[in-house]
Short mmCIF file of C-alpha atoms and ligand atoms in Angstrom, two decimals:
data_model
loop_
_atom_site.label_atom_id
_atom_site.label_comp_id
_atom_site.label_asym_id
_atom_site.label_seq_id
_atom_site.Cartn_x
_atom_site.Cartn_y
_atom_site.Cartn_z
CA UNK F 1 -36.54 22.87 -15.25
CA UNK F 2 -34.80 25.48 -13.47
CA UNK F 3 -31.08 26.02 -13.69
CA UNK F 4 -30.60 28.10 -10.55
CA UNK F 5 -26.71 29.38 -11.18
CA UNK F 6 -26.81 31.26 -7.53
CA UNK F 7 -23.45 33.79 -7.89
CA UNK F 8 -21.77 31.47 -10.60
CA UNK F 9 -20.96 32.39 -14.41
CA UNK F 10 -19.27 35.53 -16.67
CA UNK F 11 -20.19 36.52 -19.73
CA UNK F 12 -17.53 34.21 -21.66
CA UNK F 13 -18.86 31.35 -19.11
CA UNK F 14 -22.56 32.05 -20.56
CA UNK F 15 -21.27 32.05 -23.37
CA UNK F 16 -19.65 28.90 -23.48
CA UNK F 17 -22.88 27.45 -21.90
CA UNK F 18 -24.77 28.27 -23.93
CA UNK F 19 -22.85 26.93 -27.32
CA UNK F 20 -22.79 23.68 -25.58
CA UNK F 21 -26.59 23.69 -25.26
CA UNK F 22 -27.22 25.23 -28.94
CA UNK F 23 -25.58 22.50 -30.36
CA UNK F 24 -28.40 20.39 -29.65
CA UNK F 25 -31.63 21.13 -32.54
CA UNK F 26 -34.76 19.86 -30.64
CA UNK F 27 -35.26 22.58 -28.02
CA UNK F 28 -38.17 23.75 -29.67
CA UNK F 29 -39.83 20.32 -30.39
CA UNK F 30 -39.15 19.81 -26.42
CA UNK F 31 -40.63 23.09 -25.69
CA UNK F 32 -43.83 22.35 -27.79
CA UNK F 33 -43.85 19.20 -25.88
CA UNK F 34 -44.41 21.22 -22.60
CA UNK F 35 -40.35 20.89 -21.58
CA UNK F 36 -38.89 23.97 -20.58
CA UNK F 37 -35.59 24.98 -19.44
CA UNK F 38 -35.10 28.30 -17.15
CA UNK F 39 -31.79 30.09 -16.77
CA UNK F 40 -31.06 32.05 -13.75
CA UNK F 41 -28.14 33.81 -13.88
CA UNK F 42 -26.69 36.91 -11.57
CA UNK F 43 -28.76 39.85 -12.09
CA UNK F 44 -26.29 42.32 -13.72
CA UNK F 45 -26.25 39.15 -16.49
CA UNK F 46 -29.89 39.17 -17.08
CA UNK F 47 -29.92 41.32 -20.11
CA UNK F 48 -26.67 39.96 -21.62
CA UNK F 49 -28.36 36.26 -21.46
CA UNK F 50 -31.49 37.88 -22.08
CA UNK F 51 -30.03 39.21 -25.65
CA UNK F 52 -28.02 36.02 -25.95
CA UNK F 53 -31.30 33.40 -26.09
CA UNK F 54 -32.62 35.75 -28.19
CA UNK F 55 -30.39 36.23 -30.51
CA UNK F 56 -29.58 32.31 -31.20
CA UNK F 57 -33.44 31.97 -31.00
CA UNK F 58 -33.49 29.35 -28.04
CA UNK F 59 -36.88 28.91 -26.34
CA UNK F 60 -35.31 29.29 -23.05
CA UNK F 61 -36.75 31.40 -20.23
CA UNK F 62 -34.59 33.86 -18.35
CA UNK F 63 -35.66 33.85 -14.83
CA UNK F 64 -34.01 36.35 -11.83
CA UNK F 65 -32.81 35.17 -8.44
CA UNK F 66 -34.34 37.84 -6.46
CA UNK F 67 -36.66 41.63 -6.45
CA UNK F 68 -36.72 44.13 -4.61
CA UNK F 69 -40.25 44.04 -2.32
CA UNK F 70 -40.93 48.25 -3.15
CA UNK F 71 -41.88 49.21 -6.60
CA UNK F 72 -39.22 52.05 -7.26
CA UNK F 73 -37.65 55.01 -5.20
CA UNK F 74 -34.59 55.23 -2.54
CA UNK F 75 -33.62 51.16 -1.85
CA UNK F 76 -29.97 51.55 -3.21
CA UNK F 77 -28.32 48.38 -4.53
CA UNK F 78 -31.93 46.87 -5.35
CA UNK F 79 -33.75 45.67 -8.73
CA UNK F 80 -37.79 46.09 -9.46
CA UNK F 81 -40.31 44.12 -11.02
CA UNK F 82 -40.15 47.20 -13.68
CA UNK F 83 -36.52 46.66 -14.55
CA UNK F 84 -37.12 42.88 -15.18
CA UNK F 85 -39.88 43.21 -17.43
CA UNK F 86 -38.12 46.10 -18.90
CA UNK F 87 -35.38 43.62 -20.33
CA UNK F 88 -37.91 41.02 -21.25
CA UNK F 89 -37.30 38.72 -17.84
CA UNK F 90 -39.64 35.71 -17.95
CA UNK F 91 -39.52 35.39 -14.02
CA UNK F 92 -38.00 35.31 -10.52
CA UNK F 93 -36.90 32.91 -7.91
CA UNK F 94 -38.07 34.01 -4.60
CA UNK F 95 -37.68 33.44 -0.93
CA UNK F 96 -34.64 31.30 -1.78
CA UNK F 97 -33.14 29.71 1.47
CA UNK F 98 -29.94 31.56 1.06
CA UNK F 99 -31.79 34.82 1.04
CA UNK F 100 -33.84 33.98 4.25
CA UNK F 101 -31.13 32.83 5.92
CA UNK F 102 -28.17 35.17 4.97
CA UNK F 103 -30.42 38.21 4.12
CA UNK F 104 -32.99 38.01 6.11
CA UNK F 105 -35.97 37.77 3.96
CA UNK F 106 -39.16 37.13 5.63
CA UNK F 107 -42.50 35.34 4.97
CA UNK F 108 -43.76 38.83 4.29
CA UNK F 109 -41.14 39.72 1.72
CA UNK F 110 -41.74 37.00 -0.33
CA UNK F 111 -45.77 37.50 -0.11
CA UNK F 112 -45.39 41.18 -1.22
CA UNK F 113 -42.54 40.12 -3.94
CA UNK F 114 -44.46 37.74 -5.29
CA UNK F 115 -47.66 40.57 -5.80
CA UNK F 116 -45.52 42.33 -7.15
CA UNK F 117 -44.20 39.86 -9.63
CA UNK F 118 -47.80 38.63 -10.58
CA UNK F 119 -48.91 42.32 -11.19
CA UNK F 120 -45.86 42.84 -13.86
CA UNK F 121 -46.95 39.20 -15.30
CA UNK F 122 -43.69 38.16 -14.22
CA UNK F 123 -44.18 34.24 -12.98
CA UNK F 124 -42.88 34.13 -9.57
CA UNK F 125 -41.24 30.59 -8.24
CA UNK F 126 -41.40 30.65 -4.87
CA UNK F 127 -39.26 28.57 -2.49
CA UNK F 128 -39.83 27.20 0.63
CA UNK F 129 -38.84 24.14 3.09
CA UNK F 130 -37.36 23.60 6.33
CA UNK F 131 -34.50 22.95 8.12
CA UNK F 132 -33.04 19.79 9.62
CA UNK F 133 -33.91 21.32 12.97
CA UNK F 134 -37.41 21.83 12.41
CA UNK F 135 -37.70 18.73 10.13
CA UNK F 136 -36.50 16.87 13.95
CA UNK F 137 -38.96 18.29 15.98
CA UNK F 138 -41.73 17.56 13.49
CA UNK F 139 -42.65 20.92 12.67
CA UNK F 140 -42.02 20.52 8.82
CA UNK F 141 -45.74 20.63 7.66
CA UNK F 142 -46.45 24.21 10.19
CA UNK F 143 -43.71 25.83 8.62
CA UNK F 144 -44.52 24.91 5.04
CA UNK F 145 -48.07 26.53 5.69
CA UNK F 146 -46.33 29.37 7.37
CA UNK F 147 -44.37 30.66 4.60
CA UNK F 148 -47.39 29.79 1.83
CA UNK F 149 -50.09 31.00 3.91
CA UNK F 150 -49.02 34.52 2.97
CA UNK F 151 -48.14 34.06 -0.64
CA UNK F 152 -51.21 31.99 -1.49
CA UNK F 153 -53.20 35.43 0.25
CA UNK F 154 -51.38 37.18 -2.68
CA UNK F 155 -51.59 34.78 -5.08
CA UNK F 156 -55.83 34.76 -4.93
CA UNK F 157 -56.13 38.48 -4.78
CA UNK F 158 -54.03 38.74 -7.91
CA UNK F 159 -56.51 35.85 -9.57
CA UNK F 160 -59.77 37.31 -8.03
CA UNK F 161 -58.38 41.16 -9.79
CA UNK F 162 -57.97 38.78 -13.31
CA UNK F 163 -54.14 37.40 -13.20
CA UNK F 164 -53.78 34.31 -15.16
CA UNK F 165 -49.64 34.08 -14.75
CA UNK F 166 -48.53 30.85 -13.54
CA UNK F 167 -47.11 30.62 -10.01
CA UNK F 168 -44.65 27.57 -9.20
CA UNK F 169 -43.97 26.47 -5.80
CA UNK F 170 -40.16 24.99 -5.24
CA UNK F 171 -40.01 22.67 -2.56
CA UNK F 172 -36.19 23.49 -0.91
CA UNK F 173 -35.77 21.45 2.08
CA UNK F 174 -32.24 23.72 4.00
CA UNK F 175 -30.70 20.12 4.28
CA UNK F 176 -30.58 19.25 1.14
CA UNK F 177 -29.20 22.08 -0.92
CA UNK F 178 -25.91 22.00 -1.72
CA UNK F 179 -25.58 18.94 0.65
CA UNK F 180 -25.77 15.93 -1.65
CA UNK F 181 -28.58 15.01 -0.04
CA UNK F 182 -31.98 15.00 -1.77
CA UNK F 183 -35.66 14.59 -0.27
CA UNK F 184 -37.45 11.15 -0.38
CA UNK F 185 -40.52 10.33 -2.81
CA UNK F 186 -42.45 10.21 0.46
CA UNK F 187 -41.47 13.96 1.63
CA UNK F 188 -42.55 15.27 -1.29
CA UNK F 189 -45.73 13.68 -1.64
CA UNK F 190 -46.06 14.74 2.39
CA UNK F 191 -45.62 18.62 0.62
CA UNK F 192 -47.95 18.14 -2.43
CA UNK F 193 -50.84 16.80 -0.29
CA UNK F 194 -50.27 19.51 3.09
CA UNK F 195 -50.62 22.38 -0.10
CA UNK F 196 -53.85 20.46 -1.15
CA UNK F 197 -55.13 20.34 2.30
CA UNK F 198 -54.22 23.87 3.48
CA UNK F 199 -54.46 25.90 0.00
CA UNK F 200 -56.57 23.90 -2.66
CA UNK F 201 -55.34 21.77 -5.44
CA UNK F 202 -54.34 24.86 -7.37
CA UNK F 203 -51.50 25.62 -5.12
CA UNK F 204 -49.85 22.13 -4.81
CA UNK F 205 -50.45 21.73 -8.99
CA UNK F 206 -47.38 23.32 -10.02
CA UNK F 207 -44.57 22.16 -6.98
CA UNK F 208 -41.24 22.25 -8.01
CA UNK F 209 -38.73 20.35 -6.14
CA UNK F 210 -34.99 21.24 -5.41
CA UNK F 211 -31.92 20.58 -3.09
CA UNK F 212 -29.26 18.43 -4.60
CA UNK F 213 -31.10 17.01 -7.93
CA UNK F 214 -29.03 15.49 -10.32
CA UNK F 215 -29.35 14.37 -13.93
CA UNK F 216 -30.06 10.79 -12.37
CA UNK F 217 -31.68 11.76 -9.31
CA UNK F 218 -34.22 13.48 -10.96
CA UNK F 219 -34.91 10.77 -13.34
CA UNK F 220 -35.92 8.90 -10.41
CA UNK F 221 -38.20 11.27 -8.81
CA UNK F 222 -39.88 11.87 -12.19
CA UNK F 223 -40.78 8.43 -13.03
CA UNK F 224 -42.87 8.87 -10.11
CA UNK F 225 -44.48 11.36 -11.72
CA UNK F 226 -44.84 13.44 -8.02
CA UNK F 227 -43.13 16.58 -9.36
CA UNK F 228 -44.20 19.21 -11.92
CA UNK F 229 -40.40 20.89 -12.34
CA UNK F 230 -37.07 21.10 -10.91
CA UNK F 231 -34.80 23.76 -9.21
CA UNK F 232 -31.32 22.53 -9.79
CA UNK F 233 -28.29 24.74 -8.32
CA UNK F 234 -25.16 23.04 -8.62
CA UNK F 235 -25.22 20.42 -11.40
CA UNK F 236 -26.45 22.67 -13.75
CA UNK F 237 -23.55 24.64 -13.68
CA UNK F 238 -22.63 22.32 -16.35
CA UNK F 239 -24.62 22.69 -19.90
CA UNK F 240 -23.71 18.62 -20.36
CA UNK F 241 -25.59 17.88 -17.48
CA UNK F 242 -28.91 19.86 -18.51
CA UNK F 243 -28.66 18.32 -21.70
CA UNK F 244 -28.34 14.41 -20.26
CA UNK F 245 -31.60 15.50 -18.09
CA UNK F 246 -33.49 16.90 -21.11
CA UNK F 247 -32.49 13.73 -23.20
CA UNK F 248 -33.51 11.72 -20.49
CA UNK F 249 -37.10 13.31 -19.95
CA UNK F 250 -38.06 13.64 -23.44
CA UNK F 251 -37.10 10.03 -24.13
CA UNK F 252 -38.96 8.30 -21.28
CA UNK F 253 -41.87 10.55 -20.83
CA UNK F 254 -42.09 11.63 -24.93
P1 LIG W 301 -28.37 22.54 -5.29
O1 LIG W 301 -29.15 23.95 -5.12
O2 LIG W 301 -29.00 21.85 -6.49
O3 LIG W 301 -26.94 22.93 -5.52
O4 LIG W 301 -28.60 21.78 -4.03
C1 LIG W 301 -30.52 24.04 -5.36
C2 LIG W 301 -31.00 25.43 -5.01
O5 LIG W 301 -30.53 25.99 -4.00
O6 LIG W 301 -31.84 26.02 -5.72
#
């Protein structure tokens, strides 16, 4: 479970987050139960929540929101795949809507970042999903293979040279981020079995879905057992709600 905090949080907000969540003993009987929560913050937080987890000894995962597509050199304002492993980062969102559409990331960016990532062992999650335009004209499924195609390329060259780092999928439909609006059972399971068909069963093993989930919403869509993870932006801004969702999981699916 992802807790995406986009450009949300301080240090005293992190750390008030995270008191709320240590306050709560079974994270590591969760975590041995194959439950795992991942904290994105901001970059320029990554090493102070880095340090933090560490030092209160909380099996969390500390995930970036973005990396720069070069290795090193003159991109001014940018972080590397070095600098993330350098302060211990567990993994990186990628191809997130908001950087497609207000940065202008491309297919090819995220196929090269997510190399990249792989080849540092860092475990990319890479989004993807349409908007309500092309979700109208029925073009959905093409552009889900159009921004995969690419990063599935990547994704077998890094297994064929020995990778074994896990690769998750986020399905992000543009309309329903942020909009209170979440996908239906039924567009999901359109997404897991267009993976199967175009990229194997590997690639639609590990799909994450995200774009308004809620502690209750996603209780639904789990019971369902359709979805391997979550991406959760907004109501995981609060530590209360990732804690209802954990209690929830762990008691109905032990
Ligand atoms: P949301 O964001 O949960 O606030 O819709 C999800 C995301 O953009 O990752």
């Amino acid at each position: 479970m992802v807790a995406n905090w986009k450009m949300n949080m301080d240090r005293s907000a992190i750390t008030a987050y995270l008191d709320v969540l240590s306050r709560e003993g079974r994270w590591p009987r969760w975590c041995s139960n194959g439950y795992r929560l991942l904290l994105s913050p901001p970059s320029v937080y990554l090493d102070f929540l880095a340090a933090a987890v560490r030092e209160r000894e909380l099996p969390f995962w500390v995930v970036a929101q973005n990396v720069c597509a070069h290795e090193k050199g003159a991109y001014t304002g940018e972080v590397s795949v070095d600098m993330l492993r350098d302060l211990g980062v567990n993994g990186v969102i990628l191809g997130h809507s908001e950087r497609r559409r207000l940065f202008g990331e491309t297919d090819a960016h995220v196929a090269a970042k997510t190399a990249l990532a792989l080849s540092r062992e860092i475990v990319p999650i890479v989004c993807f999903g349409e908007t309500e335009t092309e979700r109208l004209s029925k073009e959905h499924s093409r552009v889900w293979e159009r921004q995969i195609a690419p990063v599935w390329k990547e994704v077998q060259k890094a297994r064929a040279a020995g990778s074994e780092t896990p690769v998750y999928l986020a399905y992000e439909p543009v309309w329903a981020i942020g909009t209170g609006r979440t996908a239906a059972l039924e567009d999901i399971r359109e997404v897991a079995g267009t993976l199967r068909e175009a990229f194997g069963h590997d690639c639609s093993a590990g799909l994450l879905y995200g774009g308004s989930v809620t502690d209750e919403s996603l209780s639904v869509l789990v019971e369902k057992g359709t979805v391997y993870g979550f991406l959760v932006g907004g109501a995981f801004l609060d530590p209360e709600a990732v804690l209802r969702a954990f209690h929830h999981l762990t008691t109905h699916h032990p």
